CSV table of C-alpha atoms in Angstrom, one decimal:
chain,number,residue,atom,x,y,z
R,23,UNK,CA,-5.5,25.9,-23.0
R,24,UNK,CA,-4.6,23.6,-20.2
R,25,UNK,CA,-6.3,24.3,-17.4
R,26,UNK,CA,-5.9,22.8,-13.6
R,27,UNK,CA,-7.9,19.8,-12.7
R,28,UNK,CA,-7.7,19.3,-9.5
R,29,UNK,CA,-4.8,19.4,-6.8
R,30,UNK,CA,-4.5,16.6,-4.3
R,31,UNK,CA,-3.6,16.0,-1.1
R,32,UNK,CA,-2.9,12.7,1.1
R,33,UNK,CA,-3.0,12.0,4.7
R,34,UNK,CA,-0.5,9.2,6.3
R,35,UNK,CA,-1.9,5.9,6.2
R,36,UNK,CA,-0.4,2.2,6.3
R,37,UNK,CA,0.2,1.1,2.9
R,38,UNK,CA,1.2,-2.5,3.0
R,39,UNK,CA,4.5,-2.9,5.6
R,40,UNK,CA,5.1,0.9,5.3
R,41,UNK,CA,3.4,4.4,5.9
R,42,UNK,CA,2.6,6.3,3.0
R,43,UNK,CA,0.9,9.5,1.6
R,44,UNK,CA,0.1,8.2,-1.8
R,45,UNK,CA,-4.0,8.0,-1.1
R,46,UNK,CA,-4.6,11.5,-2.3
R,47,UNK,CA,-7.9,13.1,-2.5
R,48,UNK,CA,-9.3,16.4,-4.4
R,49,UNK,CA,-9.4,19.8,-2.5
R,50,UNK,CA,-11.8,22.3,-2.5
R,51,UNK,CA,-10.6,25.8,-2.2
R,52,UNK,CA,-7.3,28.0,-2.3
R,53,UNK,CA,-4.4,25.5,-0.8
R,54,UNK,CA,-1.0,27.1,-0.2
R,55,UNK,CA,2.3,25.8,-1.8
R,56,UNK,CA,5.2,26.4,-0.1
R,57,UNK,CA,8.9,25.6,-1.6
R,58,UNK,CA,8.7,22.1,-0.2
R,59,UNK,CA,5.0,21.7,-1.4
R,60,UNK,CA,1.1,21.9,-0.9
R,61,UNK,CA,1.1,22.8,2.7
R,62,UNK,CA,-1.0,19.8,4.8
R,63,UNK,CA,0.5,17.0,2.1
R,64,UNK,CA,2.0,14.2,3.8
R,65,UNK,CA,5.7,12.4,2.9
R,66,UNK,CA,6.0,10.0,4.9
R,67,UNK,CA,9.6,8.6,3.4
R,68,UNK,CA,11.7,12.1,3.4
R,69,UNK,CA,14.4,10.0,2.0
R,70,UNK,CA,12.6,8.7,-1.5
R,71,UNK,CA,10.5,11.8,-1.7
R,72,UNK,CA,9.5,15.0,-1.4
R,73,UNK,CA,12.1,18.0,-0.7
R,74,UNK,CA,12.6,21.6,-2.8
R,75,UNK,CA,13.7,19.4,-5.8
R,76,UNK,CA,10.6,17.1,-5.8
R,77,UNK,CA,7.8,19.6,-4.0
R,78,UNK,CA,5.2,18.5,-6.3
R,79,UNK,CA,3.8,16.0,-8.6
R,80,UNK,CA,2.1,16.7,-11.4
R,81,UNK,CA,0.1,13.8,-13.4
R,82,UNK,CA,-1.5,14.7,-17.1
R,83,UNK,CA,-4.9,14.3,-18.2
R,84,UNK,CA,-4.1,12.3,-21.3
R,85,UNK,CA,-2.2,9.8,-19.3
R,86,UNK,CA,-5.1,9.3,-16.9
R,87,UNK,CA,-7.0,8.5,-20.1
R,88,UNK,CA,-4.9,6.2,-21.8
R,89,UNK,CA,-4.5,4.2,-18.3
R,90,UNK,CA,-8.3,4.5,-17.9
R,91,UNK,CA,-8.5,2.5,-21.2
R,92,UNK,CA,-6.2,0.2,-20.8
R,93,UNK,CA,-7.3,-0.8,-17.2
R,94,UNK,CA,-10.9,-0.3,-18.2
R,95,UNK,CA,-11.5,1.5,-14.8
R,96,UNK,CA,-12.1,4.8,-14.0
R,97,UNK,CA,-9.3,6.8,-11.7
R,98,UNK,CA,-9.9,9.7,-9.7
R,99,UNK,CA,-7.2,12.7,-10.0
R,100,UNK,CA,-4.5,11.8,-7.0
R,101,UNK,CA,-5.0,7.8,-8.0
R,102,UNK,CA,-1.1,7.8,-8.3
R,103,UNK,CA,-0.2,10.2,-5.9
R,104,UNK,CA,-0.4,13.4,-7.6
R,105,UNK,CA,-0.5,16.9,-6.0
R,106,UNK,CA,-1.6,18.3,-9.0
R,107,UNK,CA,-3.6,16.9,-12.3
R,108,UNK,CA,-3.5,18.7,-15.5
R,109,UNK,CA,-5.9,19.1,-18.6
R,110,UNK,CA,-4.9,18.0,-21.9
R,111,UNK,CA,-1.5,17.1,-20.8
R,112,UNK,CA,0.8,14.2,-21.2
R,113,UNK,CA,4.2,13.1,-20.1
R,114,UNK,CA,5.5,12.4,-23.1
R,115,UNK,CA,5.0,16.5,-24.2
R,116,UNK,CA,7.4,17.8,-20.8
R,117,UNK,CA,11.0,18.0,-21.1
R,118,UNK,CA,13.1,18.5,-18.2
R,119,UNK,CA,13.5,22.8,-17.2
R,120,UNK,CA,10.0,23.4,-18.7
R,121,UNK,CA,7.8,25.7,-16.8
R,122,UNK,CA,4.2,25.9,-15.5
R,123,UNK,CA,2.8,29.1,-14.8
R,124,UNK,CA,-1.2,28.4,-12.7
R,125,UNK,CA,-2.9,31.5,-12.5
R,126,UNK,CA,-0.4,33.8,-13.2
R,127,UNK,CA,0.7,33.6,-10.1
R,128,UNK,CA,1.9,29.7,-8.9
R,129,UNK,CA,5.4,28.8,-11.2
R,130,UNK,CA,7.0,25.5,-11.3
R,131,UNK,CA,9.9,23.8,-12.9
R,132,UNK,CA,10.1,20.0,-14.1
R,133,UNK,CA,13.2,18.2,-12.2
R,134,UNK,CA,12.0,14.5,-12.8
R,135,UNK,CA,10.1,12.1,-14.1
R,136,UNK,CA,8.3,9.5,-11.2
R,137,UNK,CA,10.0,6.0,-11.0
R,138,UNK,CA,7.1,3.4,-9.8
R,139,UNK,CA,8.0,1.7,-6.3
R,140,UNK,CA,6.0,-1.3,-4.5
R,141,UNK,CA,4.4,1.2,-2.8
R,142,UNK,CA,2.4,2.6,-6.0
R,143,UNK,CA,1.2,-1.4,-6.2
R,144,UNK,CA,0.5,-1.7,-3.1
R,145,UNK,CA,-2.1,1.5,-3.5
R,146,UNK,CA,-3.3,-0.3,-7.5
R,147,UNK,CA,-3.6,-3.8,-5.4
R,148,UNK,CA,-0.9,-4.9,-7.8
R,149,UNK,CA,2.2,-6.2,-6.8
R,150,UNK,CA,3.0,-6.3,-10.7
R,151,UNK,CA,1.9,-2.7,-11.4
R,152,UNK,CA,5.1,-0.4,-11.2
R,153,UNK,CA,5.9,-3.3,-14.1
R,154,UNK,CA,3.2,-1.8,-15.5
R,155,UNK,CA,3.9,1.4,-15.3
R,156,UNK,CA,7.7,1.2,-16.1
R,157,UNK,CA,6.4,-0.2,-19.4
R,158,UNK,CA,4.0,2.5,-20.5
R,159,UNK,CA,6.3,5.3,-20.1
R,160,UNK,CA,4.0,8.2,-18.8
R,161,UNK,CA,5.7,8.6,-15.5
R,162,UNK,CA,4.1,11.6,-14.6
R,163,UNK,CA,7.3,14.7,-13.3
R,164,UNK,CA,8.7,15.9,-10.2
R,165,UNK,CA,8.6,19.8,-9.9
R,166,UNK,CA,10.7,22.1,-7.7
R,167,UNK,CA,8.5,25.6,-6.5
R,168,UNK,CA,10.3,28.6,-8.3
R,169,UNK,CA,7.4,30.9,-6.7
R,170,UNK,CA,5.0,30.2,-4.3
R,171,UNK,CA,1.5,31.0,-4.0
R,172,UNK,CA,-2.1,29.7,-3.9
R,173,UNK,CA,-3.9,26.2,-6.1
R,174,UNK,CA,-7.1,26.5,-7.1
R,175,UNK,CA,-8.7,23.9,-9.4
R,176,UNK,CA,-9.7,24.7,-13.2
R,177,UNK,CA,-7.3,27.6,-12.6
R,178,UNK,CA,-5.7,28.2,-16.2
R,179,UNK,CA,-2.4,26.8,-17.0
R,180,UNK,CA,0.6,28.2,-19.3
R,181,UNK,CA,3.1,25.4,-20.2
R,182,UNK,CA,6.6,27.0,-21.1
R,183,UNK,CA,9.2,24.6,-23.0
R,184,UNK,CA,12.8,25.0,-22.0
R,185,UNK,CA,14.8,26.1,-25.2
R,186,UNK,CA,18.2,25.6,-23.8
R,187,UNK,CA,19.9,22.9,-24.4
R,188,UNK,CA,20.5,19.8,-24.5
R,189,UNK,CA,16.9,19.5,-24.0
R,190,UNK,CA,16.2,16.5,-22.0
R,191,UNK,CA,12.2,14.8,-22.3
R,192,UNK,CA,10.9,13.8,-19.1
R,193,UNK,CA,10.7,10.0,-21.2
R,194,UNK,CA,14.3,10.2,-21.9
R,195,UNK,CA,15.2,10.8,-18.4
R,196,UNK,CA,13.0,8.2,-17.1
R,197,UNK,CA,14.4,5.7,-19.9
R,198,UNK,CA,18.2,6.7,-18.5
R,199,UNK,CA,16.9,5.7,-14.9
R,200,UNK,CA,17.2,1.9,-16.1
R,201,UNK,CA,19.6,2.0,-18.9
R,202,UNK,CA,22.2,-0.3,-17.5
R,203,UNK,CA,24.7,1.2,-19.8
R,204,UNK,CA,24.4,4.7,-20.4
R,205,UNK,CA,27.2,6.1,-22.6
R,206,UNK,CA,29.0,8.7,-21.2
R,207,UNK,CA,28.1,11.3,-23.7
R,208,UNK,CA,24.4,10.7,-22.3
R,209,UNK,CA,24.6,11.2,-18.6
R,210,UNK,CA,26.8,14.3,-19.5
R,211,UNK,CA,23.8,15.9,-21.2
R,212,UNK,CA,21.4,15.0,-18.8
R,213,UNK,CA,23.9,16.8,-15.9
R,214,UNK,CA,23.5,20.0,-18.0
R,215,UNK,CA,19.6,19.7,-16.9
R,216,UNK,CA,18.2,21.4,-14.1
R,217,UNK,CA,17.4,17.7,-12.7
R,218,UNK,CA,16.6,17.0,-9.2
R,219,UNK,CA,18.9,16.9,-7.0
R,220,UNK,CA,18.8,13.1,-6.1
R,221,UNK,CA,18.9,12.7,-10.0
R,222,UNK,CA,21.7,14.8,-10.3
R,223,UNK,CA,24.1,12.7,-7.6
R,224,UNK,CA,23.1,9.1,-8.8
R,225,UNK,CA,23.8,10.2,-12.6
R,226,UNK,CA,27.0,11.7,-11.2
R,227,UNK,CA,27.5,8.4,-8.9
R,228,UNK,CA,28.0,6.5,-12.5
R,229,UNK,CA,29.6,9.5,-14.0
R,230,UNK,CA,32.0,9.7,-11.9
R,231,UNK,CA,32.5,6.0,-12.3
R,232,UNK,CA,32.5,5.6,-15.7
R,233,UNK,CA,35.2,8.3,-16.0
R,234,UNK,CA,37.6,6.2,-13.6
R,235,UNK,CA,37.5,3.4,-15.5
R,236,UNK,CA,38.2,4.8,-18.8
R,237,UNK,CA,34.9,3.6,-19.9
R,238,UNK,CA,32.3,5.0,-22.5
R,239,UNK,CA,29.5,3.3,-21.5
R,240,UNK,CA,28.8,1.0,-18.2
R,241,UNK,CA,29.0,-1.9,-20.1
R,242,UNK,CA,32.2,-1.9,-22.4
């Protein structure tokens, strides 16, 4: 059973030469999530982040582990700027369109897998950790609210795998994000996801591009 760790939520504070609301801390209590997220968390770049697509972030259990061992440090849920950690979870288990159900009550849907910024090393205190990060492949996912409701910690957690398909993993969809050639049979199957919406017009973007050219991949 995976259960709710802990949900996390940052205040704005200077992170290197920008503003940021990756420094995330543990709640206590009921906290409200709206479509756009945990109500009191801070984006500071609307741009980047954040918005009904991207409401929340979710970070596994298991990948806090395995970074825990590789670093040889202990992290605190919210180290990476996650709203919400979960038990016995990893990245590489979550495919794009899966659900979570918290509590019966609380349901979300996976849009996207997190690509690392400067910001993210600027928080580690390690320029060269979104290198890191990239490299290990447990990204952590974006989630868009389908229904609202209240996050409480150790609150019980169903996971529900999307069965249509293609079925895109959260991995695969992160790997894509720097493939600089996708083939055009690719990013077609990855448009039939429900990805988020910034995804969904940059994968377009080359798409689009690709099919102007004539091309089947970016390259050729």
């Amino acid at each position: 059973m995976l259960t709710l760790t802990s949900v996390n939520i940052g205040t704005e504070r200077v992170v290197g030469k920008s503003v940021s609301g990756i420094y995330k801390r543990p709640m206590h209590g009921a906290q409200e999530l709206s479509k756009t997220g945990i109500v009191g968390d801070v984006v500071s770049d609307s741009r980047h982040h954040g918005g009904p697509d991207q409401a929340v972030y979710v970070y596994g259990a298991k990948d806090y582990q395995w970074w825990q061992s590789e670093l040889n440090i202990e992290l605190e849920p919210g180290t990476f700027g996650d709203n919400l950690t979960i038990s016995d979870l990893s990245s590489r288990e979550v495919h794009i369109g899966d659900q979570f159900v918290i509590a019966d009550d609380v349901v979300l849907e996976v849009t996207a897998p997190r690509i690392p910024c400067a910001t993210l090393g600027e928080r580690m205190g390690d320029k060269h950790f979104p290198v890191l990060f990239r490299r290990a492949e447990r990204p952590g996912f974006y989630c868009r609210v389908i229904r609202v409701g209240n996050l409480v910690a150790n609150s019980e957690v169903i996971h529900i795998p999307y069965e249509r398909e293609p079925c895109i993993s959260v991995i695969d969809l992160f790997r894509l994000y720097y493939d600089q050639g996708p083939a055009l049979a690719t990013l077609e199957a990855a448009l039939k996801a429900p990805l988020a919406m910034r995804e969904r017009i940059r994968l377009t973007s080359i798409l689009d591009r690709l099919i102007g050219t004539g091309r089947t991949t970016v390259g050729n």
